[in-house]
């Protein structure tokens, strides 16, 4: 289990981070269903971490994407990991072995600035290194879906602040969505205040709640 000593938290849930990604971030954003339109689809993620969500999303995208679709997965990360640490952190899932190997093979030796990787002809990954708020404010095109995946709100308040949730809302396309494993009251209030229609759903692996919502 990769663990951040800086934040005092795990990078993904102890039960099964890959299945958590499916339940929280993919289902919570209506994916893969919304990909069927066959257009350009943009996902924004707060916290690239080990790249687990990116690899699992790419895997499911490859299985379900229409021929005309293009996915741009843009992730915001202040403390990018080294390739060897990424590989070690997600090697426990044979299901994403191909995706992990491709990610690690293309990952820069000194990750910084803007990391752009064409994963395949229909999939692009961009990791924007730096503070999430500053980076999201600087992004031009809006996102169709957001994965809000900072560390626990009690340990990583910057990733759930009113300012950042407002920036996320402002960079969400009409009818775009967000999903998060978090259910803390202040996170929910910040998302509502930003303008999202917020829904509570059953959390993953015994967690009582998670949040998802739409920019109507
Ligand atoms: C729970 S982990 C993300 C897990 C990740 N989605 C995965 O698939 O492994 C949270 C991430 O947020 C990053 N982070 C924390 N504070 C941040 C900030 N202010 N700006 C950008 N990233 C931040 C951490 O470095 C960490 O990688």
GROMACS .gro file of C-alpha atoms and ligand atoms in nm:
model
  243
    1UNK     CA    1   0.000   0.000   0.000
    2UNK     CA    2   0.165   0.326  -0.108
    3UNK     CA    3   0.141   0.576   0.176
    4UNK     CA    4   0.226   0.947   0.189
    5UNK     CA    5   0.427   1.041   0.496
    6UNK     CA    6   0.374   1.407   0.403
    7UNK     CA    7  -0.005   1.381   0.425
    8UNK     CA    8  -0.042   1.076   0.652
    9UNK     CA    9  -0.275   0.895   0.414
   10UNK     CA   10  -0.290   0.610   0.162
   11UNK     CA   11  -0.303   0.680  -0.213
   12UNK     CA   12  -0.607   0.458  -0.264
   13UNK     CA   13  -0.843   0.254  -0.053
   14UNK     CA   14  -0.704  -0.053   0.118
   15UNK     CA   15  -0.979  -0.287  -0.009
   16UNK     CA   16  -0.904  -0.256  -0.384
   17UNK     CA   17  -0.805   0.074  -0.544
   18UNK     CA   18  -0.882  -0.043  -0.897
   19UNK     CA   19  -1.238  -0.146  -0.815
   20UNK     CA   20  -1.277   0.173  -0.615
   21UNK     CA   21  -1.184   0.368  -0.929
   22UNK     CA   22  -1.459   0.189  -1.121
   23UNK     CA   23  -1.723   0.241  -0.853
   24UNK     CA   24  -1.643   0.597  -0.756
   25UNK     CA   25  -1.486   0.774  -1.051
   26UNK     CA   26  -1.614   0.587  -1.357
   27UNK     CA   27  -1.968   0.494  -1.244
   28UNK     CA   28  -1.996   0.824  -1.053
   29UNK     CA   29  -1.941   1.011  -1.381
   30UNK     CA   30  -2.166   0.784  -1.590
   31UNK     CA   31  -1.870   0.618  -1.765
   32UNK     CA   32  -1.817   0.429  -1.990
   33UNK     CA   33  -2.180   0.503  -2.103
   34UNK     CA   34  -2.118   0.871  -2.184
   35UNK     CA   35  -1.830   0.777  -2.414
   36UNK     CA   36  -2.073   0.622  -2.663
   37UNK     CA   37  -2.132   0.960  -2.833
   38UNK     CA   38  -1.798   0.910  -3.008
   39UNK     CA   39  -1.666   1.261  -2.959
   40UNK     CA   40  -1.369   1.420  -2.787
   41UNK     CA   41  -1.405   1.355  -2.411
   42UNK     CA   42  -1.199   1.537  -2.149
   43UNK     CA   43  -1.142   1.406  -1.796
   44UNK     CA   44  -0.979   1.626  -1.531
   45UNK     CA   45  -0.830   1.462  -1.223
   46UNK     CA   46  -0.713   1.626  -0.901
   47UNK     CA   47  -0.417   1.413  -0.784
   48UNK     CA   48  -0.236   1.187  -1.032
   49UNK     CA   49  -0.056   0.998  -0.755
   50UNK     CA   50   0.034   0.647  -0.870
   51UNK     CA   51  -0.152   0.675  -1.203
   52UNK     CA   52  -0.390   0.399  -1.097
   53UNK     CA   53  -0.704   0.590  -1.200
   54UNK     CA   54  -0.544   0.689  -1.530
   55UNK     CA   55  -0.446   0.327  -1.610
   56UNK     CA   56  -0.783   0.179  -1.514
   57UNK     CA   57  -0.967   0.451  -1.708
   58UNK     CA   58  -0.750   0.393  -2.015
   59UNK     CA   59  -0.813   0.016  -1.989
   60UNK     CA   60  -1.193   0.061  -1.976
   61UNK     CA   61  -1.180   0.326  -2.251
   62UNK     CA   62  -0.998   0.083  -2.484
   63UNK     CA   63  -1.262  -0.183  -2.420
   64UNK     CA   64  -1.562   0.041  -2.488
   65UNK     CA   65  -1.460   0.338  -2.705
   66UNK     CA   66  -1.623   0.410  -3.037
   67UNK     CA   67  -1.391   0.441  -3.339
   68UNK     CA   68  -1.448   0.814  -3.361
   69UNK     CA   69  -1.385   0.890  -2.993
   70UNK     CA   70  -1.083   1.063  -2.841
   71UNK     CA   71  -1.003   1.078  -2.469
   72UNK     CA   72  -0.783   1.343  -2.311
   73UNK     CA   73  -0.706   1.259  -1.946
   74UNK     CA   74  -0.558   1.564  -1.772
   75UNK     CA   75  -0.434   1.519  -1.416
   76UNK     CA   76  -0.309   1.782  -1.170
   77UNK     CA   77  -0.028   1.676  -0.936
   78UNK     CA   78   0.198   1.876  -0.705
   79UNK     CA   79   0.436   1.594  -0.608
   80UNK     CA   80   0.488   1.369  -0.915
   81UNK     CA   81   0.630   1.026  -0.835
   82UNK     CA   82   0.928   0.855  -0.998
   83UNK     CA   83   0.856   0.589  -1.263
   84UNK     CA   84   0.990   0.306  -1.045
   85UNK     CA   85   0.761   0.407  -0.757
   86UNK     CA   86   0.460   0.429  -0.987
   87UNK     CA   87   0.536   0.085  -1.123
   88UNK     CA   88   0.579  -0.066  -0.778
   89UNK     CA   89   0.263   0.100  -0.645
   90UNK     CA   90   0.030  -0.043  -0.910
   91UNK     CA   91   0.201  -0.369  -1.005
   92UNK     CA   92  -0.037  -0.564  -0.779
   93UNK     CA   93  -0.304  -0.546  -1.054
   94UNK     CA   94  -0.231  -0.777  -1.348
   95UNK     CA   95  -0.544  -0.635  -1.517
   96UNK     CA   96  -0.358  -0.307  -1.587
   97UNK     CA   97  -0.009  -0.450  -1.650
   98UNK     CA   98  -0.002  -0.328  -2.015
   99UNK     CA   99  -0.116   0.020  -1.919
  100UNK     CA  100   0.133   0.043  -1.632
  101UNK     CA  101   0.422  -0.063  -1.854
  102UNK     CA  102   0.331   0.190  -2.123
  103UNK     CA  103   0.295   0.468  -1.866
  104UNK     CA  104   0.625   0.393  -1.697
  105UNK     CA  105   0.811   0.356  -2.028
  106UNK     CA  106   0.703   0.707  -2.129
  107UNK     CA  107   0.733   0.874  -1.787
  108UNK     CA  108   1.013   1.136  -1.770
  109UNK     CA  109   1.319   1.074  -1.555
  110UNK     CA  110   1.264   1.405  -1.377
  111UNK     CA  111   0.888   1.462  -1.377
  112UNK     CA  112   0.808   1.835  -1.376
  113UNK     CA  113   0.619   2.099  -1.573
  114UNK     CA  114   0.381   1.958  -1.831
  115UNK     CA  115   0.407   1.583  -1.898
  116UNK     CA  116   0.229   1.492  -2.223
  117UNK     CA  117   0.205   1.131  -2.341
  118UNK     CA  118   0.014   0.998  -2.641
  119UNK     CA  119  -0.091   0.665  -2.495
  120UNK     CA  120  -0.240   0.553  -2.828
  121UNK     CA  121  -0.401   0.717  -3.131
  122UNK     CA  122  -0.725   0.781  -2.941
  123UNK     CA  123  -0.586   0.860  -2.596
  124UNK     CA  124  -0.373   1.141  -2.462
  125UNK     CA  125  -0.248   1.184  -2.105
  126UNK     CA  126  -0.133   1.519  -1.969
  127UNK     CA  127  -0.004   1.557  -1.614
  128UNK     CA  128   0.021   1.919  -1.502
  129UNK     CA  129   0.279   1.935  -1.224
  130UNK     CA  130   0.225   2.204  -0.962
  131UNK     CA  131  -0.038   2.325  -0.718
  132UNK     CA  132  -0.384   2.218  -0.834
  133UNK     CA  133  -0.559   2.551  -0.776
  134UNK     CA  134  -0.304   2.752  -0.971
  135UNK     CA  135  -0.298   2.496  -1.253
  136UNK     CA  136  -0.677   2.455  -1.285
  137UNK     CA  137  -0.719   2.834  -1.296
  138UNK     CA  138  -0.475   2.840  -1.586
  139UNK     CA  139  -0.651   2.575  -1.798
  140UNK     CA  140  -0.850   2.691  -2.103
  141UNK     CA  141  -1.078   2.409  -2.223
  142UNK     CA  142  -1.347   2.277  -1.988
  143UNK     CA  143  -1.376   1.913  -1.878
  144UNK     CA  144  -1.663   1.670  -1.931
  145UNK     CA  145  -1.590   1.479  -1.610
  146UNK     CA  146  -1.382   1.535  -1.299
  147UNK     CA  147  -1.219   1.281  -1.068
  148UNK     CA  148  -1.171   1.462  -0.735
  149UNK     CA  149  -0.905   1.248  -0.569
  150UNK     CA  150  -0.704   1.448  -0.316
  151UNK     CA  151  -0.603   1.283   0.008
  152UNK     CA  152  -0.867   1.274   0.282
  153UNK     CA  153  -1.027   1.618   0.335
  154UNK     CA  154  -0.912   1.617   0.699
  155UNK     CA  155  -0.549   1.579   0.582
  156UNK     CA  156  -0.532   1.766   0.250
  157UNK     CA  157  -0.772   2.061   0.284
  158UNK     CA  158  -0.612   2.248  -0.013
  159UNK     CA  159  -0.753   1.987  -0.252
  160UNK     CA  160  -1.112   2.050  -0.136
  161UNK     CA  161  -1.116   2.426  -0.076
  162UNK     CA  162  -1.403   2.651  -0.181
  163UNK     CA  163  -1.167   2.824  -0.428
  164UNK     CA  164  -1.059   2.500  -0.592
  165UNK     CA  165  -1.415   2.358  -0.610
  166UNK     CA  166  -1.522   2.687  -0.775
  167UNK     CA  167  -1.237   2.660  -1.025
  168UNK     CA  168  -1.338   2.300  -1.098
  169UNK     CA  169  -1.701   2.406  -1.156
  170UNK     CA  170  -1.594   2.695  -1.378
  171UNK     CA  171  -1.384   2.449  -1.586
  172UNK     CA  172  -1.671   2.200  -1.629
  173UNK     CA  173  -1.861   2.175  -1.958
  174UNK     CA  174  -2.241   2.212  -1.954
  175UNK     CA  175  -2.389   1.879  -1.839
  176UNK     CA  176  -2.040   1.784  -1.724
  177UNK     CA  177  -1.994   1.597  -1.398
  178UNK     CA  178  -1.770   1.524  -1.101
  179UNK     CA  179  -1.730   1.227  -0.868
  180UNK     CA  180  -1.537   1.175  -0.549
  181UNK     CA  181  -1.496   0.915  -0.276
  182UNK     CA  182  -1.510   1.200  -0.021
  183UNK     CA  183  -1.828   1.276   0.167
  184UNK     CA  184  -1.718   1.536   0.424
  185UNK     CA  185  -1.978   1.805   0.496
  186UNK     CA  186  -1.755   2.097   0.398
  187UNK     CA  187  -1.659   1.934   0.066
  188UNK     CA  188  -2.027   1.886  -0.015
  189UNK     CA  189  -2.108   2.243   0.082
  190UNK     CA  190  -1.818   2.379  -0.127
  191UNK     CA  191  -1.934   2.182  -0.431
  192UNK     CA  192  -2.295   2.303  -0.390
  193UNK     CA  193  -2.182   2.663  -0.337
  194UNK     CA  194  -1.972   2.639  -0.653
  195UNK     CA  195  -2.286   2.553  -0.850
  196UNK     CA  196  -2.300   2.172  -0.882
  197UNK     CA  197  -2.619   1.968  -0.831
  198UNK     CA  198  -2.475   1.724  -0.579
  199UNK     CA  199  -2.593   1.369  -0.517
  200UNK     CA  200  -2.494   1.133  -0.235
  201UNK     CA  201  -2.438   0.771  -0.334
  202UNK     CA  202  -2.333   0.454  -0.160
  203UNK     CA  203  -1.956   0.458  -0.109
  204UNK     CA  204  -1.714   0.181  -0.206
  205UNK     CA  205  -1.632  -0.115   0.020
  206UNK     CA  206  -1.833  -0.031   0.327
  207UNK     CA  207  -1.798   0.347   0.304
  208UNK     CA  208  -2.138   0.495   0.379
  209UNK     CA  209  -2.133   0.770   0.118
  210UNK     CA  210  -1.958   0.923  -0.180
  211UNK     CA  211  -2.051   1.232  -0.381
  212UNK     CA  212  -2.115   1.296  -0.746
  213UNK     CA  213  -2.289   1.572  -0.935
  214UNK     CA  214  -2.364   1.762  -1.252
  215UNK     CA  215  -2.320   2.112  -1.384
  216UNK     CA  216  -2.678   2.146  -1.506
  217LIG     C1  217  -0.514   1.020  -0.305
  217LIG     S1  218  -0.373   1.068  -0.397
  217LIG     C2  219  -0.423   1.049  -0.565
  217LIG     C3  220  -0.433   0.906  -0.610
  217LIG     C4  221  -0.433   0.892  -0.760
  217LIG     N1  222  -0.552   0.944  -0.823
  217LIG     C5  223  -0.400   0.752  -0.806
  217LIG     O1  224  -0.465   0.703  -0.903
  217LIG     O2  225  -0.307   0.695  -0.752
  217LIG     C6  226  -0.374   1.243  -0.381
  217LIG     C7  227  -0.270   1.315  -0.464
  217LIG     O3  228  -0.289   1.456  -0.453
  217LIG     C8  229  -0.163   1.520  -0.458
  217LIG     N2  230  -0.176   1.654  -0.400
  217LIG     C9  231  -0.189   1.689  -0.270
  217LIG     N3  232  -0.202   1.823  -0.256
  217LIG    C10  233  -0.197   1.875  -0.381
  217LIG    C11  234  -0.206   2.007  -0.435
  217LIG     N4  235  -0.224   2.114  -0.356
  217LIG     N5  236  -0.200   2.024  -0.569
  217LIG    C12  237  -0.185   1.915  -0.651
  217LIG     N6  238  -0.174   1.788  -0.606
  217LIG    C13  239  -0.180   1.767  -0.474
  217LIG    C14  240  -0.075   1.426  -0.378
  217LIG     O4  241   0.062   1.445  -0.408
  217LIG    C15  242  -0.127   1.289  -0.421
  217LIG     O5  243  -0.054   1.235  -0.528
   0.00000   0.00000   0.00000
